[in-house]
CSV table of C-alpha atoms in Angstrom, one decimal:
chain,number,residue,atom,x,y,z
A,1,UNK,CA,21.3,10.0,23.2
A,2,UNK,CA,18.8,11.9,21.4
A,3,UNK,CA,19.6,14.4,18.6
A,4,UNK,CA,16.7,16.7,17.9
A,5,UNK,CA,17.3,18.0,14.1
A,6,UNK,CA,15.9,21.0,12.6
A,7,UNK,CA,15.8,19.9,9.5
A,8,UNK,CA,15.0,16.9,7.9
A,9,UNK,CA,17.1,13.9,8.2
A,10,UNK,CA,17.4,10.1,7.7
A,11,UNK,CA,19.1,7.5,9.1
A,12,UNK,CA,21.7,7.3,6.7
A,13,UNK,CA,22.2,10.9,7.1
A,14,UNK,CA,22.7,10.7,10.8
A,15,UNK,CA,25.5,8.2,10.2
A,16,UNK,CA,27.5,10.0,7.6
A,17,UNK,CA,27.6,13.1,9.9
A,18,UNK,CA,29.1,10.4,12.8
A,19,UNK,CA,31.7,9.4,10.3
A,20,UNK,CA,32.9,12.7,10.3
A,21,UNK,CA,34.6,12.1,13.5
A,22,UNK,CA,37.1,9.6,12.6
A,23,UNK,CA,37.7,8.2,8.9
A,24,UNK,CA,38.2,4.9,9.7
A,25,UNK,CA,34.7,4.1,11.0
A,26,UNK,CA,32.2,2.5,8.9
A,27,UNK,CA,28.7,1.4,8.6
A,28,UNK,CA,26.3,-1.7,8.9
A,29,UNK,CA,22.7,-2.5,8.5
A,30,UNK,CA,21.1,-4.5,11.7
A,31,UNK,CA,17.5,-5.2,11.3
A,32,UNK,CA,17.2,-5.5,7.2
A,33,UNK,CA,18.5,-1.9,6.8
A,34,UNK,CA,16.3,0.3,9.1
A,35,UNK,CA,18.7,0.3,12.0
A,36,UNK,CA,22.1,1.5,11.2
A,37,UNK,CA,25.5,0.9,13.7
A,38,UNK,CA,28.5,3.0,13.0
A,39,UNK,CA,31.4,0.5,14.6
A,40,UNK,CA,35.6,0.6,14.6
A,41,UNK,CA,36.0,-2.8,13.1
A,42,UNK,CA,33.4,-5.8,12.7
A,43,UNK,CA,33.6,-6.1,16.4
A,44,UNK,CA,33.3,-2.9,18.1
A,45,UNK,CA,30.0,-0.7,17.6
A,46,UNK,CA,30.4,2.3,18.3
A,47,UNK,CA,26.9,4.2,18.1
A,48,UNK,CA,23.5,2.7,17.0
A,49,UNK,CA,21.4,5.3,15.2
A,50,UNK,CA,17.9,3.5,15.8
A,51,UNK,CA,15.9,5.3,13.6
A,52,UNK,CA,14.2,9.0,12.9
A,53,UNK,CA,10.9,10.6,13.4
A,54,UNK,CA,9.7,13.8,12.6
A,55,UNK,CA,7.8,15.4,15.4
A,56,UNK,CA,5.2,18.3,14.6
A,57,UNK,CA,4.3,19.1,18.2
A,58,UNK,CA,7.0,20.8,20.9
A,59,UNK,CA,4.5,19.2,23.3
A,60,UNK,CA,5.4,15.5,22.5
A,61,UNK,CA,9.1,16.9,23.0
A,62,UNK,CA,8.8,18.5,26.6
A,63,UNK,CA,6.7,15.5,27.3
A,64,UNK,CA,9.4,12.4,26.7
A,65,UNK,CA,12.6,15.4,27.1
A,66,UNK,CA,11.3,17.8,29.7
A,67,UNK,CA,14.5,19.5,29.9
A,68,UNK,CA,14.9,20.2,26.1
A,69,UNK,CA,15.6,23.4,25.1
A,70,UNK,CA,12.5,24.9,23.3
A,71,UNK,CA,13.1,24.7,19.3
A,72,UNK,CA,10.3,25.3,16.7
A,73,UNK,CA,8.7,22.6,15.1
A,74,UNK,CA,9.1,20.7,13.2
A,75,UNK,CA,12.1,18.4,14.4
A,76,UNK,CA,13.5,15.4,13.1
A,77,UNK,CA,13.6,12.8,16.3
A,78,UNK,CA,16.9,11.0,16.1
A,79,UNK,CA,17.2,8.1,18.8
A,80,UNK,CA,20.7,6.4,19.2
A,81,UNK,CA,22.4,4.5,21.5
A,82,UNK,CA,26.2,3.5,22.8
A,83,UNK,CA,27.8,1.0,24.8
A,84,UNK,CA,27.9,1.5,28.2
A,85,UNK,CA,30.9,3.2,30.0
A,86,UNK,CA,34.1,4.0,28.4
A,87,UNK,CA,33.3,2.0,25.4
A,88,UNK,CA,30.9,4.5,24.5
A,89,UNK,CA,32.4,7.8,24.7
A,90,UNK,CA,33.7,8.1,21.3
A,91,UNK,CA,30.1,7.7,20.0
A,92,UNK,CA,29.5,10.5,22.6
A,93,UNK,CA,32.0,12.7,21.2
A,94,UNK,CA,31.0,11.9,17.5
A,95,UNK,CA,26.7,12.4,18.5
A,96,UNK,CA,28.1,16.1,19.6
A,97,UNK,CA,29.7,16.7,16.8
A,98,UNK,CA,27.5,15.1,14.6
A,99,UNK,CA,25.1,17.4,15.8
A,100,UNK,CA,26.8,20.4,14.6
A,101,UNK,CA,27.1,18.9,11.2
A,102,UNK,CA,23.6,18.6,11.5
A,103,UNK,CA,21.9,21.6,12.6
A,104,UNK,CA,20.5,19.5,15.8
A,105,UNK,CA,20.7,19.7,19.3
A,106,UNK,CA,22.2,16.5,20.9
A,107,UNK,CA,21.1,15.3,24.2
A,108,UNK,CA,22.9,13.4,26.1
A,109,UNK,CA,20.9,10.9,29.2
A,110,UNK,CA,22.2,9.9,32.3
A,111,UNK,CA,25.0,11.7,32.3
């Protein structure tokens, strides 16, 4: 999924807004801190927020998105990721919410 924010945002931001969906989910560091995996228990991620990037150009959007809706730039680039299938709905659900929380529009590929 990618969660195009129109305001600026980190990675740690992007995870508190997931939290939002259920209490009892927390957060870990993979990679020395820059990638950050919002799981159920130790065991069970349940999204991967793999990092942000602002983007000054709508043209670098439509390029990699072509179906985006058109937003004015600048955008915060939020790339993140779930398991596949049923495991990953609930970090589905939580990336749309998030998104709300987070003045951003989420999009969801391959669905």
């Amino acid at each position: 999924m990618t969660l195009l924010c129109r305001g600026p945002v980190e990675t740690r931001d992007v995870a508190e807004a997931l939290l939002l969906h259920d209490e009892a989910w927390g957060v870990r560091a993979l990679d020395d801190g820059p990638v950050l995996q919002v799981c159920r228990d130790a065991t069970h991620p349940v999204i991967t927020v793999l990092g942000v990037r602002r983007v000054d150009s709508f043209d670098e959007v439509t390029r990699i998105l072509p179906d985006a809706p058109a937003l004015s730039v600048p955008l915060w680039w939020v790339d993140t990721v779930t398991p596949f299938g049923a495991e990953g709905e609930p970090g589905v659900t939580a990336a749309l919410e998030a998104s709300m929380e987070l003045d951003a529009v989420c999009i969801v590929h391959g669905d």
